[in-house]
Amino acid sequence: MSAMPRTSLDAMEVALDAKRFPHHKSDAVWFEVNDRLRQSIATLIGAHAEDVALTTGASSGLQAVALGLTWQPGDEVIVAQGEFPLQHATWAPMQHREGVTMKVVVPQGAFPSADDLIAAMSPRTRVVSASHVRFDDGSLLDAPRVAAACHAHGALFVLDVTQSCGAVPMDVATLGADFIVCAGYKWLLSPYGTGFFWAKPGVRDVLRPAPFYWMGQDARTFATLNLKDPAPASGAKRWDSAETSSYFNFNLTAMDASAAFVCRVGAAAVQAHNRALIEHLFARLPDGLSPASPPAPEGRGPFGCFVAATAEATAALHQHLLRHDVFVSLRDGKIRVSPHLFNTVDDIERLLAVARSA
């Protein structure tokens, strides 16, 4: 859960004040925030704004794919073992609903890899659904390789960039995914309950028509909205989550400011800063502690994990760090360290000092 920058908190204050006197605002406020935010996200991922939907998180986009595809019994969805639970929560029910097979791939090495996913593909593979950066170990997927293999098999590739977007430079053309989903509350520095869904032009039309938010039209003014028999937008806006529109949506008002801030800072700056801090951490871990993320910086995302000799010792160390106001996460038996630009080498040194005192 990221801390929001001051500019985002200020934006929410202004929006809250506007809600006290909504009649002072023009109808344009129902469209301006969304248009700006869509463009900021598009800038971050190298896409076009019309291909971005504004959602409440990564699950919203993944569900749009799961429920929008036309399935045949026996179609396979490939996921990796230990993935973030949204993968299981989305695809497991499809086994009963559509007769889909969810194939869970066990990594052959220390960390999940593109090779694992590619080796699991078969003529029945319809979708490969994976994280760009794993939440549990920080490993970075070679997404272009997976995408190329998917397309060679006639399969679709869905990529969750929650743990990377805003802190790892990316371009949709290079990544090669057909659909991208993302939650906003991590590296996009936005409130919980925000996110986006990117759908590749030409591919998104394979998704069946579905109920849509009544403002998910191509119109960008109230005067041009069809209020009688609306049709969904031709672009990804058709998948906007309900009630996302308007300056009065405080979550999106804050996300608009946060995404603009992230664009100004640049994902490359965050990546370089964080890599240096994690390298410093890994090089100085006390005896008995070891990295639990890929050793090479280019093989991991914007954070790093480490462990003690046993799961029990790791959990105890996590509690020790928290008691001394060193705030890190315990995920799947690993201590996850997620710095940002407000962190320094001094913060890493303090973490190390507290760890040595355990």
Coordinates of C-alpha atoms in Angstrom, one line a residue:
M1 CA 0.0 0.0 0.0
S2 CA 1.8 3.1 -1.2
A3 CA 1.8 6.5 0.5
M4 CA 0.2 9.1 -1.7
P5 CA 2.2 12.2 -2.7
R6 CA 1.1 15.5 -1.2
T7 CA -0.2 16.7 -4.6
S8 CA -2.7 13.9 -4.5
L9 CA -3.9 14.7 -1.0
D10 CA -4.3 18.3 -2.0
A11 CA -6.4 17.3 -5.0
M12 CA -8.7 15.3 -2.8
E13 CA -9.1 18.3 -0.5
V14 CA -10.1 20.5 -3.4
A15 CA -12.6 17.8 -4.6
L16 CA -14.1 17.5 -1.2
D17 CA -14.6 21.2 -1.0
A18 CA -16.2 21.1 -4.4
K19 CA -18.7 18.5 -3.2
R20 CA -19.9 21.0 -0.6
F21 CA -20.9 23.3 -3.4
P22 CA -21.4 21.0 -6.4
H23 CA -23.5 23.6 -8.2
H24 CA -20.4 25.8 -8.5
K25 CA -18.9 23.2 -10.9
S26 CA -19.7 22.9 -14.6
D27 CA -20.7 19.7 -16.3
A28 CA -17.1 19.4 -17.7
V29 CA -15.9 18.1 -14.4
W30 CA -17.6 14.8 -15.2
F31 CA -15.1 14.2 -18.0
E32 CA -12.0 16.2 -17.4
V33 CA -10.4 14.0 -14.7
N34 CA -11.0 10.8 -16.6
D35 CA -9.6 12.2 -19.8
R36 CA -6.4 13.4 -18.0
L37 CA -6.0 10.2 -16.1
R38 CA -6.5 8.0 -19.2
Q39 CA -3.7 10.0 -20.9
S40 CA -1.3 9.7 -18.0
I41 CA -1.8 6.0 -17.8
A42 CA -1.3 5.8 -21.6
T43 CA 1.9 7.7 -21.3
L44 CA 3.2 5.4 -18.6
I45 CA 2.6 2.3 -20.6
G46 CA 3.3 3.6 -24.1
A47 CA -0.3 3.2 -25.3
H48 CA -3.2 5.4 -26.6
A49 CA -5.7 6.9 -24.1
E50 CA -8.7 5.4 -25.9
D51 CA -7.4 1.9 -25.2
V52 CA -7.4 2.4 -21.4
A53 CA -10.4 1.7 -19.1
L54 CA -10.5 3.1 -15.6
T55 CA -11.3 0.4 -13.1
T56 CA -11.4 -0.4 -9.4
G57 CA -8.3 -2.6 -9.5
A58 CA -6.7 -5.5 -11.4
S59 CA -9.5 -7.9 -10.7
S60 CA -11.9 -5.8 -12.7
G61 CA -9.9 -6.1 -15.9
L62 CA -9.2 -9.8 -15.4
Q63 CA -12.9 -10.5 -14.9
A64 CA -13.7 -8.6 -18.1
V65 CA -11.5 -11.0 -20.0
A66 CA -12.8 -14.1 -18.2
L67 CA -16.4 -13.2 -18.7
G68 CA -16.0 -11.7 -22.1
L69 CA -14.3 -14.6 -24.0
T70 CA -16.3 -17.3 -25.7
W71 CA -15.0 -20.6 -24.2
Q72 CA -15.1 -24.2 -25.4
P73 CA -15.0 -27.0 -22.8
G74 CA -11.4 -28.1 -22.3
D75 CA -9.9 -24.7 -23.1
E76 CA -6.8 -24.1 -20.9
V77 CA -5.9 -21.2 -18.8
I78 CA -2.3 -21.3 -17.6
V79 CA -1.2 -19.7 -14.4
A80 CA 1.9 -20.1 -12.3
Q81 CA 1.9 -21.7 -8.8
G82 CA 1.9 -19.2 -6.0
E83 CA 0.5 -16.3 -8.1
F84 CA -1.3 -13.5 -6.4
P85 CA -4.8 -14.8 -5.4
L86 CA -6.7 -12.7 -8.0
Q87 CA -5.5 -15.3 -10.6
H88 CA -7.2 -18.2 -8.7
A89 CA -10.2 -16.2 -7.8
T90 CA -10.8 -15.3 -11.4
W91 CA -10.0 -18.5 -13.2
A92 CA -10.9 -21.3 -10.8
P93 CA -14.7 -20.5 -11.0
M94 CA -14.5 -20.6 -14.8
Q95 CA -13.8 -24.4 -14.6
H96 CA -17.3 -24.9 -13.3
R97 CA -18.9 -22.1 -15.3
E98 CA -17.5 -22.9 -18.7
G99 CA -15.6 -26.2 -18.4
V100 CA -12.3 -24.5 -18.6
T101 CA -9.2 -26.2 -17.3
M102 CA -6.9 -24.0 -15.0
K103 CA -3.4 -25.4 -15.4
V104 CA -1.2 -24.4 -12.5
V105 CA 2.5 -24.5 -13.5
V106 CA 5.1 -25.5 -10.9
P107 CA 8.3 -23.5 -11.4
Q108 CA 11.3 -25.7 -12.3
G109 CA 13.9 -23.3 -10.8
A110 CA 14.2 -21.1 -7.8
F111 CA 11.8 -18.5 -9.4
P112 CA 8.9 -18.7 -11.9
S113 CA 10.1 -18.0 -15.4
A114 CA 8.9 -17.6 -19.0
D115 CA 10.3 -21.0 -19.7
D116 CA 7.9 -22.6 -17.2
L117 CA 4.9 -20.9 -18.8
I118 CA 6.0 -21.7 -22.4
A119 CA 6.7 -25.3 -21.6
A120 CA 3.2 -25.7 -20.2
M121 CA 1.4 -24.6 -23.4
S122 CA -0.6 -27.0 -25.5
P123 CA -3.0 -26.9 -28.4
R124 CA -5.8 -26.4 -25.9
T125 CA -4.2 -23.3 -24.3
R126 CA -6.5 -20.3 -24.7
V127 CA -5.1 -17.8 -22.2
V128 CA -1.8 -17.4 -20.2
S129 CA -2.4 -15.1 -17.2
A130 CA 0.6 -13.9 -15.3
S131 CA 2.2 -11.1 -13.2
H132 CA 4.9 -8.9 -14.7
V133 CA 6.5 -8.8 -11.3
R134 CA 5.6 -11.4 -8.7
F135 CA 4.2 -10.2 -5.4
D136 CA 6.0 -12.9 -3.4
D137 CA 9.6 -12.8 -4.6
G138 CA 9.9 -9.7 -6.9
S139 CA 10.9 -11.8 -9.9
L140 CA 10.4 -10.0 -13.3
L141 CA 8.8 -12.0 -16.0
D142 CA 10.3 -12.0 -19.6
A143 CA 6.9 -10.9 -20.9
P144 CA 7.8 -10.5 -24.5
R145 CA 9.0 -14.1 -24.7
V146 CA 5.7 -15.3 -23.2
A147 CA 3.7 -13.1 -25.5
A148 CA 5.5 -14.4 -28.6
A149 CA 4.9 -18.0 -27.5
C150 CA 1.2 -17.3 -26.8
H151 CA 0.7 -15.9 -30.2
A152 CA 2.5 -18.7 -31.9
H153 CA 0.0 -21.1 -30.1
G154 CA -3.0 -18.9 -31.0
A155 CA -3.4 -18.0 -27.3
L156 CA -4.1 -14.7 -25.5
F157 CA -1.7 -13.2 -23.0
V158 CA -3.0 -11.3 -20.0
L159 CA -0.4 -9.5 -17.9
D160 CA -0.9 -8.0 -14.4
V161 CA 1.4 -5.0 -14.0
T162 CA 0.3 -4.0 -10.5
Q163 CA 3.8 -4.7 -9.0
S164 CA 5.6 -2.8 -11.8
C165 CA 3.7 0.0 -13.4
G166 CA 5.1 3.3 -12.3
A167 CA 8.4 1.8 -11.1
V168 CA 9.5 -0.2 -14.2
P169 CA 9.6 1.4 -17.6
M170 CA 7.2 -0.3 -20.0
D171 CA 5.7 -0.1 -23.4
V172 CA 2.7 -2.2 -24.5
A173 CA 4.2 -2.9 -28.0
T174 CA 7.3 -4.4 -26.4
L175 CA 5.5 -6.3 -23.7
G176 CA 3.3 -7.9 -26.3
A177 CA 0.4 -8.6 -24.0
D178 CA -3.1 -8.7 -25.4
F179 CA -4.6 -7.3 -22.1
I180 CA -3.0 -5.5 -19.2
V181 CA -4.6 -5.2 -15.8
C182 CA -3.3 -3.1 -12.9
A183 CA -4.3 -1.9 -9.4
G184 CA -3.4 1.7 -8.6
Y185 CA -2.6 1.5 -4.9
K186 CA 1.0 0.4 -5.3
W187 CA 3.5 2.0 -7.6
L188 CA 0.9 4.4 -9.1
L189 CA 0.7 5.9 -5.6
S190 CA -3.1 6.0 -5.8
P191 CA -5.9 5.2 -3.4
Y192 CA -7.2 1.6 -2.9
G193 CA -10.1 1.0 -5.2
T194 CA -8.4 2.3 -8.3
G195 CA -6.8 0.7 -11.4
F196 CA -6.9 0.3 -15.1
F197 CA -7.5 -2.2 -17.9
W198 CA -5.7 -1.9 -21.2
A199 CA -7.1 -3.8 -24.2
K200 CA -5.1 -4.2 -27.4
P201 CA -6.9 -2.8 -30.4
G202 CA -8.0 -5.5 -32.8
V203 CA -7.9 -8.1 -30.0
R204 CA -10.5 -6.5 -27.6
D205 CA -13.2 -7.2 -30.1
V206 CA -13.0 -10.9 -29.3
L207 CA -14.7 -10.1 -26.0
R208 CA -18.4 -10.5 -26.1
P209 CA -20.7 -7.5 -25.5
A210 CA -21.5 -7.0 -21.8
P211 CA -23.4 -4.6 -19.5
F212 CA -21.5 -1.3 -19.3
Y213 CA -21.4 1.8 -17.2
W214 CA -24.0 4.2 -18.7
M215 CA -21.3 6.9 -19.1
G216 CA -19.0 4.4 -20.9
Q217 CA -19.9 6.0 -24.2
D218 CA -17.8 7.8 -26.7
A219 CA -19.4 11.1 -25.7
R220 CA -17.3 13.6 -23.7
T221 CA -20.0 16.1 -22.8
F222 CA -23.4 15.8 -21.3
A223 CA -24.9 17.4 -24.4
T224 CA -23.7 14.5 -26.5
L225 CA -24.4 11.7 -24.1
N226 CA -27.1 9.3 -25.3
L227 CA -29.5 9.1 -22.4
K228 CA -32.2 7.0 -24.1
D229 CA -30.5 4.0 -25.7
P230 CA -26.7 4.4 -25.1
A231 CA -24.2 2.3 -26.9
P232 CA -20.8 1.3 -25.4
A233 CA -17.7 3.2 -26.4
S234 CA -15.7 1.9 -29.4
G235 CA -12.6 1.9 -27.3
A236 CA -11.7 0.5 -23.8
K237 CA -13.9 3.1 -22.1
R238 CA -16.7 0.6 -22.4
W239 CA -15.0 -1.3 -19.5
D240 CA -14.9 1.7 -17.1
S241 CA -16.0 0.6 -13.7
A242 CA -19.3 2.0 -12.6
E243 CA -19.3 5.4 -11.0
T244 CA -15.7 6.2 -12.1
S245 CA -16.7 9.3 -13.9
S246 CA -16.5 12.8 -12.4
Y247 CA -14.4 15.2 -10.4
F248 CA -16.5 14.2 -7.5
N249 CA -15.1 10.7 -7.5
F250 CA -12.4 11.3 -4.8
N251 CA -10.5 8.1 -5.6
L252 CA -10.0 9.1 -9.3
T253 CA -9.3 12.7 -8.4
A254 CA -6.4 11.5 -6.3
M255 CA -5.3 9.0 -8.9
D256 CA -5.3 11.7 -11.6
A257 CA -2.9 13.7 -9.5
S258 CA -0.8 10.7 -8.5
A259 CA -0.5 9.4 -12.1
A260 CA 0.6 12.8 -13.3
F261 CA 3.2 12.9 -10.5
V262 CA 4.5 9.5 -11.5
C263 CA 4.7 10.6 -15.1
R264 CA 6.8 13.7 -14.1
V265 CA 9.1 11.5 -12.0
G266 CA 9.4 8.7 -14.5
A267 CA 9.4 5.0 -13.9
A268 CA 13.1 4.8 -14.9
A269 CA 14.1 7.1 -12.0
V270 CA 12.1 4.9 -9.5
Q271 CA 13.6 1.7 -10.9
A272 CA 17.2 3.0 -10.7
H273 CA 16.7 4.4 -7.2
N274 CA 15.2 1.2 -5.9
R275 CA 17.7 -1.1 -7.5
A276 CA 20.5 0.8 -5.8
L277 CA 18.8 0.5 -2.4
I278 CA 18.0 -3.2 -2.8
E279 CA 21.6 -3.9 -4.0
H280 CA 22.9 -2.2 -0.9
L281 CA 20.6 -4.3 1.2
F282 CA 21.5 -7.6 -0.3
A283 CA 25.2 -6.9 -0.2
R284 CA 25.0 -6.3 3.6
L285 CA 22.5 -8.8 4.9
P286 CA 23.7 -10.1 8.3
D287 CA 24.7 -13.8 8.7
G288 CA 21.7 -16.0 8.7
L289 CA 19.8 -13.9 6.3
S290 CA 19.7 -14.4 2.5
P291 CA 18.1 -12.8 -0.5
A292 CA 14.8 -14.4 -1.7
S293 CA 14.6 -12.5 -4.9
P294 CA 16.5 -13.0 -8.2
P295 CA 20.2 -11.9 -7.6
A296 CA 20.6 -9.9 -10.8
P297 CA 18.8 -6.5 -10.7
E298 CA 17.5 -7.0 -14.3
G299 CA 15.7 -10.2 -13.1
R300 CA 13.6 -8.5 -10.5
G301 CA 11.1 -5.7 -10.1
P302 CA 11.3 -2.6 -7.9
F303 CA 11.6 -4.3 -4.6
G304 CA 13.5 -7.2 -3.0
C305 CA 12.8 -10.0 -0.5
F306 CA 15.0 -11.8 2.0
V307 CA 14.5 -14.6 4.5
A308 CA 16.0 -16.0 7.7
A309 CA 17.1 -19.7 8.1
T310 CA 13.5 -20.9 8.8
A311 CA 10.0 -19.7 8.2
E312 CA 9.6 -19.2 12.0
A313 CA 12.7 -17.1 12.3
T314 CA 11.6 -15.0 9.3
A315 CA 8.2 -14.3 10.9
A316 CA 9.9 -13.5 14.2
L317 CA 12.3 -11.1 12.5
H318 CA 9.4 -9.4 10.7
Q319 CA 7.7 -8.7 14.0
H320 CA 11.0 -7.5 15.4
L321 CA 11.4 -5.0 12.5
L322 CA 7.8 -3.7 12.9
R323 CA 8.3 -3.2 16.7
H324 CA 11.3 -1.0 15.8
D325 CA 9.3 1.0 13.3
V326 CA 10.9 -0.6 10.2
F327 CA 7.8 -1.2 8.0
V328 CA 8.2 -4.1 5.7
S329 CA 5.8 -6.8 4.6
L330 CA 5.7 -10.6 5.2
R331 CA 4.5 -12.3 2.0
D332 CA 4.6 -16.1 1.5
G333 CA 7.3 -16.5 4.2
K334 CA 9.5 -13.7 2.8
I335 CA 10.2 -10.3 4.1
R336 CA 9.5 -7.8 1.3
V337 CA 11.3 -4.5 1.2
S338 CA 9.6 -1.9 -1.1
P339 CA 11.4 1.4 -1.0
H340 CA 10.5 4.5 -3.0
L341 CA 12.1 7.9 -3.8
F342 CA 11.5 9.1 -0.2
N343 CA 13.8 6.3 1.1
T344 CA 17.6 6.6 1.4
V345 CA 20.6 4.4 2.1
D346 CA 20.2 5.6 5.7
D347 CA 16.8 3.8 5.8
I348 CA 18.4 0.6 4.5
E349 CA 21.2 0.9 7.1
R350 CA 18.6 1.3 9.8
L351 CA 16.8 -1.8 8.6
L352 CA 20.1 -3.7 8.7
A353 CA 21.0 -2.5 12.2
V354 CA 17.6 -3.5 13.6
A355 CA 17.9 -6.9 11.9
R356 CA 21.3 -7.5 13.5
S357 CA 19.8 -6.7 16.9
A358 CA 17.2 -9.4 16.6

